[in-house]
Coordinates of C-alpha atoms in Angstrom, one line a residue:
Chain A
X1 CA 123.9 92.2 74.1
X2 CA 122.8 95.3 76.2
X3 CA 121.7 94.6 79.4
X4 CA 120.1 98.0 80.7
X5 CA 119.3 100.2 77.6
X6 CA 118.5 103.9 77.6
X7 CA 117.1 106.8 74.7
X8 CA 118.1 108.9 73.9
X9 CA 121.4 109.0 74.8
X10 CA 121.5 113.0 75.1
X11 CA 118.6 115.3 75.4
X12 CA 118.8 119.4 75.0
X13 CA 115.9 121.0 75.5
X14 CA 114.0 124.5 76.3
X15 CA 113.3 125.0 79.3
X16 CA 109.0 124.5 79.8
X17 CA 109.2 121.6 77.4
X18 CA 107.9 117.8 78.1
X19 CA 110.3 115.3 77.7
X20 CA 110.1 111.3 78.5
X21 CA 113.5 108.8 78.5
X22 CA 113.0 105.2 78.2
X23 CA 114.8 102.6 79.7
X24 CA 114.8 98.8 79.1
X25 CA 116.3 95.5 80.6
X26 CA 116.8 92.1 79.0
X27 CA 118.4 90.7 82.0
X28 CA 114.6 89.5 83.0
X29 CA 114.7 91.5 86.5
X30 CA 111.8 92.5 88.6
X31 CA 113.4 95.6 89.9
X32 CA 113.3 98.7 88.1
X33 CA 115.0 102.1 89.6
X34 CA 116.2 105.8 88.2
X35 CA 118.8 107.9 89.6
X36 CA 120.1 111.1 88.8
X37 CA 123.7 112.3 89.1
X38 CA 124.1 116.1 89.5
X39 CA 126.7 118.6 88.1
X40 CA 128.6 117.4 90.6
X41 CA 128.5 113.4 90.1
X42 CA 126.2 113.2 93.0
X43 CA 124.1 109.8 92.6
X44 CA 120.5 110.1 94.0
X45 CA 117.3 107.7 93.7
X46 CA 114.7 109.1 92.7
X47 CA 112.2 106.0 92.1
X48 CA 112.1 102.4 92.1
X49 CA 109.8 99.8 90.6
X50 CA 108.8 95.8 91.6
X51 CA 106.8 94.2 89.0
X52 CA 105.8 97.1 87.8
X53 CA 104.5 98.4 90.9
X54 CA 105.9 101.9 92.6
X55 CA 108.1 100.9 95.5
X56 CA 110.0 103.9 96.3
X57 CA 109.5 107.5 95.5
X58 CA 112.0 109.8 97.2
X59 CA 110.8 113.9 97.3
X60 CA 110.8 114.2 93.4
X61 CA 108.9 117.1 92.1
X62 CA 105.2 115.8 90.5
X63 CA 106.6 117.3 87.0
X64 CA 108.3 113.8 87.4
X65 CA 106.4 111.0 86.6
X66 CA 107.6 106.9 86.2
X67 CA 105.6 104.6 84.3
X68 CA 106.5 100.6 84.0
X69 CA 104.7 99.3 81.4
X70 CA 106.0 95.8 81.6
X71 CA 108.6 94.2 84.1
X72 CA 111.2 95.3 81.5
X73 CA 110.5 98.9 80.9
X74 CA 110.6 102.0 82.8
X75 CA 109.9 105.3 81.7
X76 CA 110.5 108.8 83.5
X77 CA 108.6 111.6 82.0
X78 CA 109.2 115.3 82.9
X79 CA 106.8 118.2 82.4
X80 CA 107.8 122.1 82.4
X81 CA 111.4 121.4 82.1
X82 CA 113.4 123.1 84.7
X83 CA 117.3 124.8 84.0
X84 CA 118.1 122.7 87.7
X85 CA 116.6 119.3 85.9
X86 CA 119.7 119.6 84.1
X87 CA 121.5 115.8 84.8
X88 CA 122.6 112.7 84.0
X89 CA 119.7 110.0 84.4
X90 CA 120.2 106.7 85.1
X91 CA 118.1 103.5 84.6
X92 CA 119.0 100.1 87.0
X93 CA 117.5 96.8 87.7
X94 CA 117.7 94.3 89.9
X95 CA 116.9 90.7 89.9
X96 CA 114.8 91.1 93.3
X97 CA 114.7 94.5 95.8
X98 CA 117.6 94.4 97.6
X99 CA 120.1 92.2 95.1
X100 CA 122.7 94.2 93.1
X101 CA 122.1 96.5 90.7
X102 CA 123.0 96.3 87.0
X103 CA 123.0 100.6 85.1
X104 CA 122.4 101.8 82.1
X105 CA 124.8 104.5 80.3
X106 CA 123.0 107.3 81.3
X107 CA 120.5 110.0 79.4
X108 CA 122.2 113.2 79.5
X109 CA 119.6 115.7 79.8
X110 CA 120.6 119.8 79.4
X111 CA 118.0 122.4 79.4
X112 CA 118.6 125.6 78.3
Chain B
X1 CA 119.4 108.8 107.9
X2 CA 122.1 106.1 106.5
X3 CA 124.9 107.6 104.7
X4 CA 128.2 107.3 103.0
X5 CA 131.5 109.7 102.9
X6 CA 134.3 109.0 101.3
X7 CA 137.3 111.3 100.5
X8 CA 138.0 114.2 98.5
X9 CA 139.2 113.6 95.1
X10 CA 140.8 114.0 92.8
X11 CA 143.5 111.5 93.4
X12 CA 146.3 111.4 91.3
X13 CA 149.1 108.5 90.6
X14 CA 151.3 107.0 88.9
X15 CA 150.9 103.6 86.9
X16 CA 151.8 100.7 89.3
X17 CA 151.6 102.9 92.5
X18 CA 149.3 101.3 95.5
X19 CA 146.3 102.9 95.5
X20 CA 143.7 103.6 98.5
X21 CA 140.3 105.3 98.5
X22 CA 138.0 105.7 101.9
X23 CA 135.0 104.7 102.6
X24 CA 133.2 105.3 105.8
X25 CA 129.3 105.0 106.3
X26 CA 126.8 105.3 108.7
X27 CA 123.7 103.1 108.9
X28 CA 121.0 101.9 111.2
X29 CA 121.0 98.3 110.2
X30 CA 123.4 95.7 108.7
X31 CA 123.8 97.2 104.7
X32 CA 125.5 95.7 102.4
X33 CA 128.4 97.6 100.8
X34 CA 129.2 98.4 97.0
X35 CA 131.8 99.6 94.9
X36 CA 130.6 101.1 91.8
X37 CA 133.3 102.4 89.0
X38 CA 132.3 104.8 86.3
X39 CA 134.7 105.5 83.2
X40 CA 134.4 108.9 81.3
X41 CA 131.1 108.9 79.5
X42 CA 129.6 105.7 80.8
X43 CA 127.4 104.4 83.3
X44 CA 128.5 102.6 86.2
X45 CA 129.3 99.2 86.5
X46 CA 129.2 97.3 89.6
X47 CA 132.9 96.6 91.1
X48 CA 132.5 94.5 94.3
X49 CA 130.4 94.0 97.0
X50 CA 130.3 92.4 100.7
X51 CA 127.2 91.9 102.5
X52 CA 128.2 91.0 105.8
X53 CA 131.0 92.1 108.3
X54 CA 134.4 90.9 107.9
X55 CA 134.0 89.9 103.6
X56 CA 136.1 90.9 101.9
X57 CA 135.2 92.0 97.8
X58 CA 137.3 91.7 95.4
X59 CA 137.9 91.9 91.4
X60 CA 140.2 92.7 88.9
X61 CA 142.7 93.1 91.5
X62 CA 140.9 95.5 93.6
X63 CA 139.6 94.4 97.1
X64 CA 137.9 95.9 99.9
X65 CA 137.0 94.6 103.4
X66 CA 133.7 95.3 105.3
X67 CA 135.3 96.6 108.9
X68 CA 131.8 97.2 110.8
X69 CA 134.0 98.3 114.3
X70 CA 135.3 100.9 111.8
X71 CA 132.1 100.9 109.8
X72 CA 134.6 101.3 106.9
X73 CA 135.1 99.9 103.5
X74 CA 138.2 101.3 101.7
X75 CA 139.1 100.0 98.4
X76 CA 142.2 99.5 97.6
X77 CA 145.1 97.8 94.6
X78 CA 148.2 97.0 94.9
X79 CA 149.6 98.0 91.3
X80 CA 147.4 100.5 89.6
X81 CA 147.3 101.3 85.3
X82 CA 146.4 103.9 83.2
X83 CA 143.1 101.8 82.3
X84 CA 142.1 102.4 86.1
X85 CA 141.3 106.5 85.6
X86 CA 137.4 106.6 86.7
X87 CA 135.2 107.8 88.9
X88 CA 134.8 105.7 92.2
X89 CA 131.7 105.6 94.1
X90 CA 131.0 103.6 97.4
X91 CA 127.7 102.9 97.8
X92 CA 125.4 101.1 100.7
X93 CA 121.8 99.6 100.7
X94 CA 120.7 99.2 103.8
X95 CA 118.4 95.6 103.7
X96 CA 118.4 95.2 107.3
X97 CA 114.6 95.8 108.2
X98 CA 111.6 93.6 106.2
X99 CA 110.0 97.0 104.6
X100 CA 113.5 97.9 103.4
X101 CA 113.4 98.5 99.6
X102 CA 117.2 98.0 98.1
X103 CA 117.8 101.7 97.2
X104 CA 121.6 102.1 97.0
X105 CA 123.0 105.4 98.6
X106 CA 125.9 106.9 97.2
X107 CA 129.1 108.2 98.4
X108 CA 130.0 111.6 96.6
X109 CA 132.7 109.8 94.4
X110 CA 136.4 109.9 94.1
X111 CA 138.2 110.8 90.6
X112 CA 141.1 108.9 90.5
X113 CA 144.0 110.0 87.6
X114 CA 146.6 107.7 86.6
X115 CA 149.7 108.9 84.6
X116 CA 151.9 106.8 82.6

């Protein structure tokens, strides 16, 4: 059983293009978070979710844009694709804010 | 701001050698401290945690001990394998104050290579 799901699992795209990745939990947590990891494997949040409401939303560009539609899913869309959006993406959750977080494998994301 | 600094990689051994990476961290409050591995091509998995000065985390023969006088967390194993390659990352999430909201923040990671 996956715990923390992600699609797609890689994503190449043209730069100006709209693209969403989906992530999913069947661990029943209330907690809901994205990070990105650079070139460089640097890990950085980007946002967080609590039951579906937006909890934390660290200095991301508005092309980004989160949606929960339910405690288990959380979405990141991206307009006007960037070269420097260029990442890994990853989906966590947590049982409560604050309590240990469980990842998903990752979207890799290139845009040419 | 909080932060977390741990040393340049990559690190490089040989199977059964002791291994050691540093962790050091900076934080206004009382975090809790994480150790998060990542193989090639996966996401990260949690590999212990402490959340209070003086635990000590420990699994699959990896341990590493919350020094707050230090403010240090260094993971470390006594007999390292092939299987252990990865990427390392030390993490914190500072829960100290009531508005606090659980985001972890990341070392930059340490490659560690094992050779047979």
């Amino acid at each position: 059983d996956t715990a923390v799901s992600q699609t797609p699992k890689y994503l190449v795209t043209q730069m100006g293009n709209d693209k969403s990745i989906k992530c999913e939990q069947n661990l029943g947590h209330d907690t809901m978070y994205w990070y990105k990891q650079d070139s460089k494997k640097f890990l950085k949040i980007m946002f967080s979710y609590n039951n579906k409401e937006l909890i934390i939303n660290e200095t991301v560009p508005n092309r980004f844009s989160p949606k929960s539609p339910d405690k288990a899913h959380l979405n990141l869309h991206i307009n006007s694709l960037e070269l420097g959006d260029s990442a890994v993406y990853f989906c966590a959750s947590s049982q409560r804010q604050r309590e240990t977080q469980y990842f998903g494998p990752g979207t890799r994301l290139l845009v040419l | 701001g909080d932060s977390v600094t741990q040393m340049e990689g990559p690190v490089t051994l040989s199977e059964e050698a002791f291994l050691t990476i540093n962790c050091t961290y900076t934080a206004t409050g009382y975090p809790s401290l994480f150790w998060y591995v990542q193989y090639p091509g996966e996401g990260l998995q949690l590999l212990l945690k402490a959340t209070k000065a003086d635990d000590k985390g420990s699994n699959k023969g990896f341990e590493a001990t919350y020094r707050k006088e230090t403010t240090s967390f260094h993971l470390e194993k006594g007999s390292v394998q092939v299987s252990d390659s990865a990427v390392y990352f030390c993490a914190l999430s500072d829960d100290t104050w009531a508005g606090n909201t659980g985001k972890l923040i990341f070392g930059q990671g340490t490659t560690l290579q094992v050779k047979p």
